């Protein structure tokens, strides 16, 4: 009986096996990491089915996923449903149309140096520009086309052998994209202005998926808006930048100082602002507060030539503990600054800023006092470091072009950067950062070196996420930006991506 039953059902079993082999296996839903948006899975799948082989959709647990999401501040990273590495303008246009039509949140990431949570990250569709990494030097070496998936240090390395350079980032980590669209302070700013002052054209995918170019002669209003107006008007894929000759060697490096040398450093920094007349010379003085070490300082020196300039002698009375200042190539200098993504990990943190018209000694002393005050509060709130960067530029506004970010008056930005350990302390630290800026601004007002945002705007790339638009651009430019935003993005597609509320 058992044999009969077995033979009876063999044909049926074979028939079912044949049907199963012929039918496609049911598609398993991708496994997401915590925080990933399950509602965006079909959107990612739609993008994956429509982009070319130049692009790639990467799901969680696949090679390249984690790196694509990485930011300088860990608090700026989020686990996304998928990463879309766009490799062509057409594929980027396809992705933008899909997320726009489905109203799916998305992010655009260039280098990952943004400090504001959600400005270049998302739980949904994360668009990475890393494949848009062309660097094309013109035959006459006067211009270079740079894809917005590059880091600045990669651009410098690519054009170094040609004996030219561009106005770009001052440390290894920042990407070309966000840095440029926010304005772009550089080691070359005294000589050539901001990065946006050297841009000849932008290639951009508009929020409706249309590709266009913005320059002084083509879409000039859009060109103006992209010069400091950040990521609110579309997705820029590349820019053509003016180049300039680069000396084979520069005199540059970092000097670290103990607390006892801070008064001499403060004096030198203020004197440098008033006395330095050489646009090739540039300095950043950083006053820091730490729970472990209290107040200390460092200074970054840059001279666009091989020999120590006379203006650096102002700092000779401040004796460093360690100094790397020496003759070296520009690329060696930038690469040697310990600020790239892989070298410094900040669990949580943010930037905040204000600007002044001058850098008086009393103003710098107040900044130092603020660093000392914060250092005493750190231990109770998981603080790591509070850093105040003073940047004594010369009259760089003489190089300013018509831009959304107003800088004809050569505003001097103060970059304040705090980092801490835990998410539970976010609100406390954001409030403490605002308090520091309010304290410092009060001193600047008392001295008459801060008047209003029209004259001393908050630099967008240093601004905290809730900085009012009027503070960054002044009322006139802010109103113009809002009108242009309505023209180029009437459906508010870019609201689906993080950024300032323009």
PDB file of N, CA and C in Angstrom, residues 403-487:
ATOM      1  N   UNK A 403      26.314  88.332  -5.505  1.00  0.00           N
ATOM      2  CA  UNK A 403      26.027  87.021  -4.938  1.00  0.00           C
ATOM      3  C   UNK A 403      24.921  87.118  -3.902  1.00  0.00           C
ATOM      4  N   UNK A 404      24.243  85.998  -3.688  1.00  0.00           N
ATOM      5  CA  UNK A 404      23.206  85.964  -2.656  1.00  0.00           C
ATOM      6  C   UNK A 404      23.795  86.267  -1.287  1.00  0.00           C
ATOM      7  N   UNK A 405      24.969  85.702  -0.989  1.00  0.00           N
ATOM      8  CA  UNK A 405      25.634  85.986   0.282  1.00  0.00           C
ATOM      9  C   UNK A 405      26.377  87.313   0.151  1.00  0.00           C
ATOM     10  N   UNK A 406      25.958  88.344   0.863  1.00  0.00           N
ATOM     11  CA  UNK A 406      26.547  89.674   0.694  1.00  0.00           C
ATOM     12  C   UNK A 406      27.897  89.797   1.390  1.00  0.00           C
ATOM     13  N   UNK A 407      28.939  90.073   0.636  1.00  0.00           N
ATOM     14  CA  UNK A 407      30.269  90.155   1.257  1.00  0.00           C
ATOM     15  C   UNK A 407      31.137  91.268   0.681  1.00  0.00           C
ATOM     16  N   UNK A 408      30.528  92.238  -0.004  1.00  0.00           N
ATOM     17  CA  UNK A 408      31.305  93.362  -0.512  1.00  0.00           C
ATOM     18  C   UNK A 408      31.991  94.133   0.622  1.00  0.00           C
ATOM     19  N   UNK A 409      31.395  94.133   1.806  1.00  0.00           N
ATOM     20  CA  UNK A 409      31.947  94.881   2.938  1.00  0.00           C
ATOM     21  C   UNK A 409      32.974  94.072   3.731  1.00  0.00           C
ATOM     22  N   UNK A 410      33.379  92.924   3.213  1.00  0.00           N
ATOM     23  CA  UNK A 410      34.388  92.074   3.863  1.00  0.00           C
ATOM     24  C   UNK A 410      34.032  91.699   5.294  1.00  0.00           C
ATOM     25  N   UNK A 411      32.844  91.137   5.537  1.00  0.00           N
ATOM     26  CA  UNK A 411      32.511  90.700   6.897  1.00  0.00           C
ATOM     27  C   UNK A 411      33.499  89.631   7.373  1.00  0.00           C
ATOM     28  N   UNK A 412      33.809  89.660   8.667  1.00  0.00           N
ATOM     29  CA  UNK A 412      34.760  88.719   9.252  1.00  0.00           C
ATOM     30  C   UNK A 412      33.988  87.659  10.034  1.00  0.00           C
ATOM     31  N   UNK A 413      33.916  86.434   9.535  1.00  0.00           N
ATOM     32  CA  UNK A 413      33.113  85.419  10.228  1.00  0.00           C
ATOM     33  C   UNK A 413      33.826  84.840  11.442  1.00  0.00           C
ATOM     34  N   UNK A 414      33.065  84.588  12.474  1.00  0.00           N
ATOM     35  CA  UNK A 414      33.538  83.838  13.649  1.00  0.00           C
ATOM     36  C   UNK A 414      32.881  82.466  13.585  1.00  0.00           C
ATOM     37  N   UNK A 415      33.689  81.429  13.511  1.00  0.00           N
ATOM     38  CA  UNK A 415      33.144  80.079  13.465  1.00  0.00           C
ATOM     39  C   UNK A 415      33.214  79.453  14.850  1.00  0.00           C
ATOM     40  N   UNK A 416      32.057  79.153  15.422  1.00  0.00           N
ATOM     41  CA  UNK A 416      31.979  78.515  16.733  1.00  0.00           C
ATOM     42  C   UNK A 416      31.536  77.070  16.532  1.00  0.00           C
ATOM     43  N   UNK A 417      32.297  76.154  17.087  1.00  0.00           N
ATOM     44  CA  UNK A 417      32.054  74.722  16.874  1.00  0.00           C
ATOM     45  C   UNK A 417      32.114  74.010  18.218  1.00  0.00           C
ATOM     46  N   UNK A 418      31.002  73.384  18.590  1.00  0.00           N
ATOM     47  CA  UNK A 418      30.928  72.608  19.831  1.00  0.00           C
ATOM     48  C   UNK A 418      30.700  71.136  19.479  1.00  0.00           C
ATOM     49  N   UNK A 419      31.286  70.238  20.254  1.00  0.00           N
ATOM     50  CA  UNK A 419      30.989  68.811  20.095  1.00  0.00           C
ATOM     51  C   UNK A 419      30.742  68.186  21.463  1.00  0.00           C
ATOM     52  N   UNK A 420      29.893  67.152  21.465  1.00  0.00           N
ATOM     53  CA  UNK A 420      29.499  66.503  22.716  1.00  0.00           C
ATOM     54  C   UNK A 420      29.162  65.043  22.442  1.00  0.00           C
ATOM     55  N   UNK A 421      28.810  64.320  23.504  1.00  0.00           N
ATOM     56  CA  UNK A 421      28.735  62.860  23.399  1.00  0.00           C
ATOM     57  C   UNK A 421      27.351  62.289  23.088  1.00  0.00           C
ATOM     58  N   UNK A 422      26.300  62.835  23.699  1.00  0.00           N
ATOM     59  CA  UNK A 422      25.021  62.128  23.657  1.00  0.00           C
ATOM     60  C   UNK A 422      23.890  62.978  23.086  1.00  0.00           C
ATOM     61  N   UNK A 423      22.943  62.305  22.442  1.00  0.00           N
ATOM     62  CA  UNK A 423      21.785  62.973  21.852  1.00  0.00           C
ATOM     63  C   UNK A 423      20.924  63.651  22.913  1.00  0.00           C
ATOM     64  N   UNK A 424      20.894  63.091  24.088  1.00  0.00           N
ATOM     65  CA  UNK A 424      20.062  63.662  25.154  1.00  0.00           C
ATOM     66  C   UNK A 424      20.506  65.069  25.545  1.00  0.00           C
ATOM     67  N   UNK A 425      21.729  65.431  25.198  1.00  0.00           N
ATOM     68  CA  UNK A 425      22.254  66.754  25.534  1.00  0.00           C
ATOM     69  C   UNK A 425      22.164  67.740  24.359  1.00  0.00           C
ATOM     70  N   UNK A 426      21.572  67.321  23.238  1.00  0.00           N
ATOM     71  CA  UNK A 426      21.516  68.193  22.062  1.00  0.00           C
ATOM     72  C   UNK A 426      20.914  69.555  22.381  1.00  0.00           C
ATOM     73  N   UNK A 427      19.733  69.558  22.972  1.00  0.00           N
ATOM     74  CA  UNK A 427      19.032  70.822  23.222  1.00  0.00           C
ATOM     75  C   UNK A 427      19.841  71.743  24.125  1.00  0.00           C
ATOM     76  N   UNK A 428      20.505  71.151  25.137  1.00  0.00           N
ATOM     77  CA  UNK A 428      21.300  71.991  26.033  1.00  0.00           C
ATOM     78  C   UNK A 428      22.444  72.655  25.272  1.00  0.00           C
ATOM     79  N   UNK A 429      23.126  71.878  24.430  1.00  0.00           N
ATOM     80  CA  UNK A 429      24.270  72.424  23.716  1.00  0.00           C
ATOM     81  C   UNK A 429      23.855  73.438  22.651  1.00  0.00           C
ATOM     82  N   UNK A 430      22.775  73.175  21.966  1.00  0.00           N
ATOM     83  CA  UNK A 430      22.306  74.166  20.988  1.00  0.00           C
ATOM     84  C   UNK A 430      21.982  75.487  21.690  1.00  0.00           C
ATOM     85  N   UNK A 431      21.339  75.397  22.858  1.00  0.00           N
ATOM     86  CA  UNK A 431      21.018  76.606  23.615  1.00  0.00           C
ATOM     87  C   UNK A 431      22.292  77.299  24.098  1.00  0.00           C
ATOM     88  N   UNK A 432      23.281  76.502  24.509  1.00  0.00           N
ATOM     89  CA  UNK A 432      24.541  77.098  24.991  1.00  0.00           C
ATOM     90  C   UNK A 432      25.299  77.769  23.855  1.00  0.00           C
ATOM     91  N   UNK A 433      25.221  77.204  22.668  1.00  0.00           N
ATOM     92  CA  UNK A 433      25.862  77.831  21.505  1.00  0.00           C
ATOM     93  C   UNK A 433      25.222  79.186  21.200  1.00  0.00           C
ATOM     94  N   UNK A 434      23.897  79.225  21.255  1.00  0.00           N
ATOM     95  CA  UNK A 434      23.202  80.494  21.009  1.00  0.00           C
ATOM     96  C   UNK A 434      23.571  81.521  22.080  1.00  0.00           C
ATOM     97  N   UNK A 435      23.690  81.055  23.323  1.00  0.00           N
ATOM     98  CA  UNK A 435      24.069  81.959  24.405  1.00  0.00           C
ATOM     99  C   UNK A 435      25.458  82.535  24.156  1.00  0.00           C
ATOM    100  N   UNK A 436      26.396  81.695  23.729  1.00  0.00           N
ATOM    101  CA  UNK A 436      27.746  82.176  23.435  1.00  0.00           C
ATOM    102  C   UNK A 436      27.721  83.249  22.352  1.00  0.00           C
ATOM    103  N   UNK A 437      26.982  82.986  21.288  1.00  0.00           N
ATOM    104  CA  UNK A 437      26.898  83.960  20.193  1.00  0.00           C
ATOM    105  C   UNK A 437      26.254  85.254  20.670  1.00  0.00           C
ATOM    106  N   UNK A 438      25.222  85.155  21.495  1.00  0.00           N
ATOM    107  CA  UNK A 438      24.579  86.365  22.023  1.00  0.00           C
ATOM    108  C   UNK A 438      25.552  87.179  22.877  1.00  0.00           C
ATOM    109  N   UNK A 439      26.335  86.497  23.700  1.00  0.00           N
ATOM    110  CA  UNK A 439      27.311  87.185  24.544  1.00  0.00           C
ATOM    111  C   UNK A 439      28.366  87.902  23.707  1.00  0.00           C
ATOM    112  N   UNK A 440      28.849  87.203  22.692  1.00  0.00           N
ATOM    113  CA  UNK A 440      29.899  87.773  21.834  1.00  0.00           C
ATOM    114  C   UNK A 440      29.340  88.901  20.977  1.00  0.00           C
ATOM    115  N   UNK A 441      28.123  88.729  20.482  1.00  0.00           N
ATOM    116  CA  UNK A 441      27.499  89.774  19.670  1.00  0.00           C
ATOM    117  C   UNK A 441      27.268  91.040  20.482  1.00  0.00           C
ATOM    118  N   UNK A 442      26.907  90.895  21.738  1.00  0.00           N
ATOM    119  CA  UNK A 442      26.708  92.060  22.609  1.00  0.00           C
ATOM    120  C   UNK A 442      27.994  92.875  22.713  1.00  0.00           C
ATOM    121  N   UNK A 443      29.129  92.188  22.840  1.00  0.00           N
ATOM    122  CA  UNK A 443      30.407  92.893  22.902  1.00  0.00           C
ATOM    123  C   UNK A 443      30.695  93.601  21.576  1.00  0.00           C
ATOM    124  N   UNK A 444      30.421  92.902  20.457  1.00  0.00           N
ATOM    125  CA  UNK A 444      30.666  93.495  19.144  1.00  0.00           C
ATOM    126  C   UNK A 444      29.806  94.737  18.921  1.00  0.00           C
ATOM    127  N   UNK A 445      28.566  94.675  19.363  1.00  0.00           N
ATOM    128  CA  UNK A 445      27.688  95.843  19.244  1.00  0.00           C
ATOM    129  C   UNK A 445      28.210  97.004  20.086  1.00  0.00           C
ATOM    130  N   UNK A 446      28.669  96.701  21.281  1.00  0.00           N
ATOM    131  CA  UNK A 446      29.182  97.744  22.172  1.00  0.00           C
ATOM    132  C   UNK A 446      30.395  98.442  21.564  1.00  0.00           C
ATOM    133  N   UNK A 447      31.186  97.691  20.799  1.00  0.00           N
ATOM    134  CA  UNK A 447      32.366  98.262  20.157  1.00  0.00           C
ATOM    135  C   UNK A 447      32.052  98.913  18.809  1.00  0.00           C
ATOM    136  N   UNK A 448      30.825  98.691  18.306  1.00  0.00           N
ATOM    137  CA  UNK A 448      30.465  99.226  17.003  1.00  0.00           C
ATOM    138  C   UNK A 448      31.025  98.435  15.837  1.00  0.00           C
ATOM    139  N   UNK A 449      31.426  97.169  16.090  1.00  0.00           N
ATOM    140  CA  UNK A 449      31.958  96.345  14.996  1.00  0.00           C
ATOM    141  C   UNK A 449      30.924  95.324  14.504  1.00  0.00           C
ATOM    142  N   UNK A 450      29.729  95.393  15.075  1.00  0.00           N
ATOM    143  CA  UNK A 450      28.575  94.690  14.520  1.00  0.00           C
ATOM    144  C   UNK A 450      27.418  95.680  14.481  1.00  0.00           C
ATOM    145  N   UNK A 451      26.842  95.848  13.279  1.00  0.00           N
ATOM    146  CA  UNK A 451      25.720  96.781  13.114  1.00  0.00           C
ATOM    147  C   UNK A 451      24.437  96.017  12.879  1.00  0.00           C
ATOM    148  N   UNK A 452      24.397  95.256  11.782  1.00  0.00           N
ATOM    149  CA  UNK A 452      23.215  94.458  11.465  1.00  0.00           C
ATOM    150  C   UNK A 452      23.598  93.391  10.444  1.00  0.00           C
ATOM    151  N   UNK A 453      22.630  92.524  10.109  1.00  0.00           N
ATOM    152  CA  UNK A 453      22.891  91.410   9.208  1.00  0.00           C
ATOM    153  C   UNK A 453      23.130  91.857   7.777  1.00  0.00           C
ATOM    154  N   UNK A 454      22.679  93.046   7.421  1.00  0.00           N
ATOM    155  CA  UNK A 454      22.925  93.552   6.073  1.00  0.00           C
ATOM    156  C   UNK A 454      24.423  93.808   5.890  1.00  0.00           C
ATOM    157  N   UNK A 455      25.062  94.351   6.920  1.00  0.00           N
ATOM    158  CA  UNK A 455      26.486  94.674   6.845  1.00  0.00           C
ATOM    159  C   UNK A 455      27.370  93.516   7.302  1.00  0.00           C
ATOM    160  N   UNK A 456      26.944  92.801   8.341  1.00  0.00           N
ATOM    161  CA  UNK A 456      27.725  91.683   8.880  1.00  0.00           C
ATOM    162  C   UNK A 456      26.848  90.431   8.932  1.00  0.00           C
ATOM    163  N   UNK A 457      26.605  89.802   7.779  1.00  0.00           N
ATOM    164  CA  UNK A 457      25.714  88.635   7.730  1.00  0.00           C
ATOM    165  C   UNK A 457      26.344  87.399   8.368  1.00  0.00           C
ATOM    166  N   UNK A 458      25.500  86.504   8.838  1.00  0.00           N
ATOM    167  CA  UNK A 458      25.961  85.208   9.331  1.00  0.00           C
ATOM    168  C   UNK A 458      26.307  84.334   8.129  1.00  0.00           C
ATOM    169  N   UNK A 459      27.508  83.795   8.118  1.00  0.00           N
ATOM    170  CA  UNK A 459      27.958  82.972   6.994  1.00  0.00           C
ATOM    171  C   UNK A 459      27.163  81.661   6.957  1.00  0.00           C
ATOM    172  N   UNK A 460      26.487  81.346   5.854  1.00  0.00           N
ATOM    173  CA  UNK A 460      25.617  80.155   5.812  1.00  0.00           C
ATOM    174  C   UNK A 460      26.299  78.851   6.206  1.00  0.00           C
ATOM    175  N   UNK A 461      27.536  78.644   5.753  1.00  0.00           N
ATOM    176  CA  UNK A 461      28.198  77.368   6.036  1.00  0.00           C
ATOM    177  C   UNK A 461      28.593  77.193   7.493  1.00  0.00           C
ATOM    178  N   UNK A 462      28.547  78.264   8.272  1.00  0.00           N
ATOM    179  CA  UNK A 462      28.827  78.177   9.699  1.00  0.00           C
ATOM    180  C   UNK A 462      27.557  78.290  10.543  1.00  0.00           C
ATOM    181  N   UNK A 463      26.409  78.436   9.931  1.00  0.00           N
ATOM    182  CA  UNK A 463      25.189  78.775  10.662  1.00  0.00           C
ATOM    183  C   UNK A 463      24.474  77.544  11.215  1.00  0.00           C
ATOM    184  N   UNK A 464      23.877  77.715  12.398  1.00  0.00           N
ATOM    185  CA  UNK A 464      23.067  76.661  12.996  1.00  0.00           C
ATOM    186  C   UNK A 464      21.773  76.514  12.214  1.00  0.00           C
ATOM    187  N   UNK A 465      21.152  75.347  12.295  1.00  0.00           N
ATOM    188  CA  UNK A 465      20.020  74.981  11.445  1.00  0.00           C
ATOM    189  C   UNK A 465      18.850  75.956  11.482  1.00  0.00           C
ATOM    190  N   UNK A 466      18.659  76.670  12.606  1.00  0.00           N
ATOM    191  CA  UNK A 466      17.494  77.538  12.719  1.00  0.00           C
ATOM    192  C   UNK A 466      17.838  79.021  12.534  1.00  0.00           C
ATOM    193  N   UNK A 467      18.991  79.293  11.946  1.00  0.00           N
ATOM    194  CA  UNK A 467      19.380  80.678  11.703  1.00  0.00           C
ATOM    195  C   UNK A 467      18.382  81.340  10.755  1.00  0.00           C
ATOM    196  N   UNK A 468      17.787  82.466  11.142  1.00  0.00           N
ATOM    197  CA  UNK A 468      16.846  83.148  10.240  1.00  0.00           C
ATOM    198  C   UNK A 468      17.528  83.556   8.945  1.00  0.00           C
ATOM    199  N   UNK A 469      16.816  83.410   7.840  1.00  0.00           N
ATOM    200  CA  UNK A 469      17.375  83.713   6.525  1.00  0.00           C
ATOM    201  C   UNK A 469      17.839  85.165   6.451  1.00  0.00           C
ATOM    202  N   UNK A 470      17.091  86.060   7.075  1.00  0.00           N
ATOM    203  CA  UNK A 470      17.459  87.479   7.051  1.00  0.00           C
ATOM    204  C   UNK A 470      18.820  87.722   7.702  1.00  0.00           C
ATOM    205  N   UNK A 471      19.192  86.897   8.673  1.00  0.00           N
ATOM    206  CA  UNK A 471      20.490  87.065   9.327  1.00  0.00           C
ATOM    207  C   UNK A 471      21.648  86.661   8.425  1.00  0.00           C
ATOM    208  N   UNK A 472      21.389  85.755   7.478  1.00  0.00           N
ATOM    209  CA  UNK A 472      22.444  85.291   6.585  1.00  0.00           C
ATOM    210  C   UNK A 472      22.577  86.152   5.327  1.00  0.00           C
ATOM    211  N   UNK A 473      21.470  86.738   4.903  1.00  0.00           N
ATOM    212  CA  UNK A 473      21.485  87.442   3.616  1.00  0.00           C
ATOM    213  C   UNK A 473      21.052  88.902   3.703  1.00  0.00           C
ATOM    214  N   UNK A 474      20.550  89.325   4.847  1.00  0.00           N
ATOM    215  CA  UNK A 474      19.974  90.652   4.950  1.00  0.00           C
ATOM    216  C   UNK A 474      18.563  90.628   4.385  1.00  0.00           C
ATOM    217  N   UNK A 475      17.696  91.556   4.784  1.00  0.00           N
ATOM    218  CA  UNK A 475      16.291  91.544   4.355  1.00  0.00           C
ATOM    219  C   UNK A 475      16.106  91.629   2.836  1.00  0.00           C
ATOM    220  N   UNK A 476      16.921  92.427   2.177  1.00  0.00           N
ATOM    221  CA  UNK A 476      16.751  92.614   0.727  1.00  0.00           C
ATOM    222  C   UNK A 476      17.055  91.342  -0.039  1.00  0.00           C
ATOM    223  N   UNK A 477      18.211  90.749   0.226  1.00  0.00           N
ATOM    224  CA  UNK A 477      18.580  89.517  -0.474  1.00  0.00           C
ATOM    225  C   UNK A 477      17.686  88.355  -0.081  1.00  0.00           C
ATOM    226  N   UNK A 478      17.246  88.315   1.174  1.00  0.00           N
ATOM    227  CA  UNK A 478      16.352  87.239   1.612  1.00  0.00           C
ATOM    228  C   UNK A 478      15.033  87.286   0.840  1.00  0.00           C
ATOM    229  N   UNK A 479      14.493  88.482   0.642  1.00  0.00           N
ATOM    230  CA  UNK A 479      13.246  88.616  -0.112  1.00  0.00           C
ATOM    231  C   UNK A 479      13.437  88.178  -1.560  1.00  0.00           C
ATOM    232  N   UNK A 480      14.572  88.545  -2.147  1.00  0.00           N
ATOM    233  CA  UNK A 480      14.837  88.141  -3.535  1.00  0.00           C
ATOM    234  C   UNK A 480      14.991  86.624  -3.641  1.00  0.00           C
ATOM    235  N   UNK A 481      15.668  86.014  -2.675  1.00  0.00           N
ATOM    236  CA  UNK A 481      15.837  84.563  -2.689  1.00  0.00           C
ATOM    237  C   UNK A 481      14.494  83.848  -2.592  1.00  0.00           C
ATOM    238  N   UNK A 482      13.601  84.351  -1.760  1.00  0.00           N
ATOM    239  CA  UNK A 482      12.285  83.719  -1.637  1.00  0.00           C
ATOM    240  C   UNK A 482      11.500  83.807  -2.947  1.00  0.00           C
ATOM    241  N   UNK A 483      11.603  84.927  -3.631  1.00  0.00           N
ATOM    242  CA  UNK A 483      10.909  85.077  -4.910  1.00  0.00           C
ATOM    243  C   UNK A 483      11.479  84.122  -5.950  1.00  0.00           C
ATOM    244  N   UNK A 484      12.802  83.972  -5.961  1.00  0.00           N
ATOM    245  CA  UNK A 484      13.426  83.057  -6.909  1.00  0.00           C
ATOM    246  C   UNK A 484      13.120  81.611  -6.565  1.00  0.00           C
ATOM    247  N   UNK A 485      13.029  81.316  -5.292  1.00  0.00           N
ATOM    248  CA  UNK A 485      12.664  79.965  -4.871  1.00  0.00           C
ATOM    249  C   UNK A 485      11.282  79.601  -5.403  1.00  0.00           C
ATOM    250  N   UNK A 486      10.365  80.534  -5.350  1.00  0.00           N
ATOM    251  CA  UNK A 486       9.015  80.287  -5.852  1.00  0.00           C
ATOM    252  C   UNK A 486       9.018  80.080  -7.357  1.00  0.00           C
ATOM    253  N   UNK A 487       9.885  80.800  -8.058  1.00  0.00           N
ATOM    254  CA  UNK A 487       9.951  80.662  -9.516  1.00  0.00           C
ATOM    255  C   UNK A 487      10.549  79.320  -9.924  1.00  0.00           C
TER     256      UNK A 487
END
